[in-house]
Each structure stands twice: as structure tokens, then as C-alpha cells.
């Protein structure tokens, strides 16, 4: 993890353009290659960012961050106040809460909830940045990665996007599509997911539990 505090201006150039005027900000460069721009106030979320895979080129007084789609984050450095690197080691990952973990189990058992002819390949399918909740095959035999949350927010969509970028590099799986499944999905998260071609599914926890109970009553 590299943390740089600098007076800088930031320009995003891609499907649209955005400009952050000169101010003191925190620039975060993570080991996975992502670059995030934070301020000290407002939202806890970054003001702008570039998700991996992307490439950072450091020029005198300027950083150029570019992803494979050609989108760029141009960071113009007026003054660098601090530049530090920290090795955080391997993170054990997020432990799902009880409801979220149970949702994963229930959906794995009743994957046909997502569509006719669907089948489960594996729970906790491994990727280099952590496991995706479910890997499935849809009714046409296509690979689908499913990320499950209790509350669907933008962070979850970003997480699934990173998984999809890595999974689609595997010729045995590609093309891999995504499903973002949650009990509640915030409008901003839904908009971002749909813009990236990710299908959103609202899960009814009580209904899934009811199916589980019905299955037990058959025996």
C-alpha cells in the first residue's frame, strides 16, 4: 500500500470527463493496482478512482493512470507532502454475517431461483483476489459469477467487477457474466451494475428459507 499526500488536481477522461481542482488530497495505490483519490471530508468513498487492471505511469509532476478500456485518470502534482509505503500482508478477507452466509447457502441449494436450467458449479470459487460467492452455469451453459450481499451497495458492484475482469481471462470460463444478488439494492448500485452489464436480483430471504423448510418436510 502506497499513501501519498499531495496538493494536486485530477482529471478523468473516458466515457465522460470530470475535474477536481487543486487541493490537498490522499492518493492511495493498492497492491492490486487500483488508484484512489480521497479527500478529508465528505463521503468515505473516493472522489475518483481507477479499478484494476490498470497501469500507472509516473512523469515529473504528473501521474497517468490508464485502464484497458483507454480511460485515464490524470493527476497533476503541485506539491508532494508525504509519500509512504506499507506492506499490509495478506488479508484474511471479510467474514460474512449470519444472514449473508445463510443466503449464500440457500441460493446455492436453490440456484434455479436465478433462472430456469441454472446449475451450481461451486461455492466460494477462487480468484487471485478472493473467492466469488457462487460460480454457476445458466440455462444456455454460460458461466455466471454471483456475488451475494445482504445490502447491495456500490462497493459490492466494484468487487464483482474485479472478479469478472479476472475470471474472463480464463479461456475455459470466458465469457463470464455477473449477477449481483442482495436483499436490498441501492439505486446507485443498480445503476452502476446495469451500466456494466451486471444483472441485479433482489433476494427474498424468508421465501428462500421457506423453500429450505419445505425441502426438509419432504423427508
PDB file of N, CA and C in Angstrom, residues 41 43 45 52 67 74 182 214:
ATOM      1  N   UNK A  41     -12.805  15.231   3.808  1.00  0.00           N
ATOM      2  CA  UNK A  41     -14.182  15.498   4.204  1.00  0.00           C
ATOM      3  C   UNK A  41     -15.161  14.874   3.239  1.00  0.00           C
ATOM      4  N   UNK A  43     -17.859  12.312   1.734  1.00  0.00           N
ATOM      5  CA  UNK A  43     -18.112  10.878   1.753  1.00  0.00           C
ATOM      6  C   UNK A  43     -16.860  10.085   2.116  1.00  0.00           C
ATOM      7  N   UNK A  45     -16.208   7.504   0.577  1.00  0.00           N
ATOM      8  CA  UNK A  45     -15.808   6.926  -0.699  1.00  0.00           C
ATOM      9  C   UNK A  45     -14.805   7.835  -1.402  1.00  0.00           C
ATOM     10  N   UNK A  52      -8.429  -1.954 -11.029  1.00  0.00           N
ATOM     11  CA  UNK A  52      -7.530  -2.811 -11.798  1.00  0.00           C
ATOM     12  C   UNK A  52      -8.327  -3.675 -12.785  1.00  0.00           C
ATOM     13  N   UNK A  67      -6.668   2.393 -17.832  1.00  0.00           N
ATOM     14  CA  UNK A  67      -7.140   1.009 -17.811  1.00  0.00           C
ATOM     15  C   UNK A  67      -7.187   0.452 -19.226  1.00  0.00           C
ATOM     16  N   UNK A  74      -5.796  11.477 -14.803  1.00  0.00           N
ATOM     17  CA  UNK A  74      -4.613  12.328 -14.915  1.00  0.00           C
ATOM     18  C   UNK A  74      -4.474  13.127 -13.629  1.00  0.00           C
ATOM     19  N   UNK A 182     -28.922  -9.472  -3.756  1.00  0.00           N
ATOM     20  CA  UNK A 182     -28.985  -8.920  -2.401  1.00  0.00           C
ATOM     21  C   UNK A 182     -30.437  -8.805  -1.961  1.00  0.00           C
ATOM     22  N   UNK A 214     -39.557 -26.458   3.331  1.00  0.00           N
ATOM     23  CA  UNK A 214     -40.366 -27.388   2.549  1.00  0.00           C
ATOM     24  C   UNK A 214     -39.553 -28.611   2.150  1.00  0.00           C
TER      25      UNK A 214
END
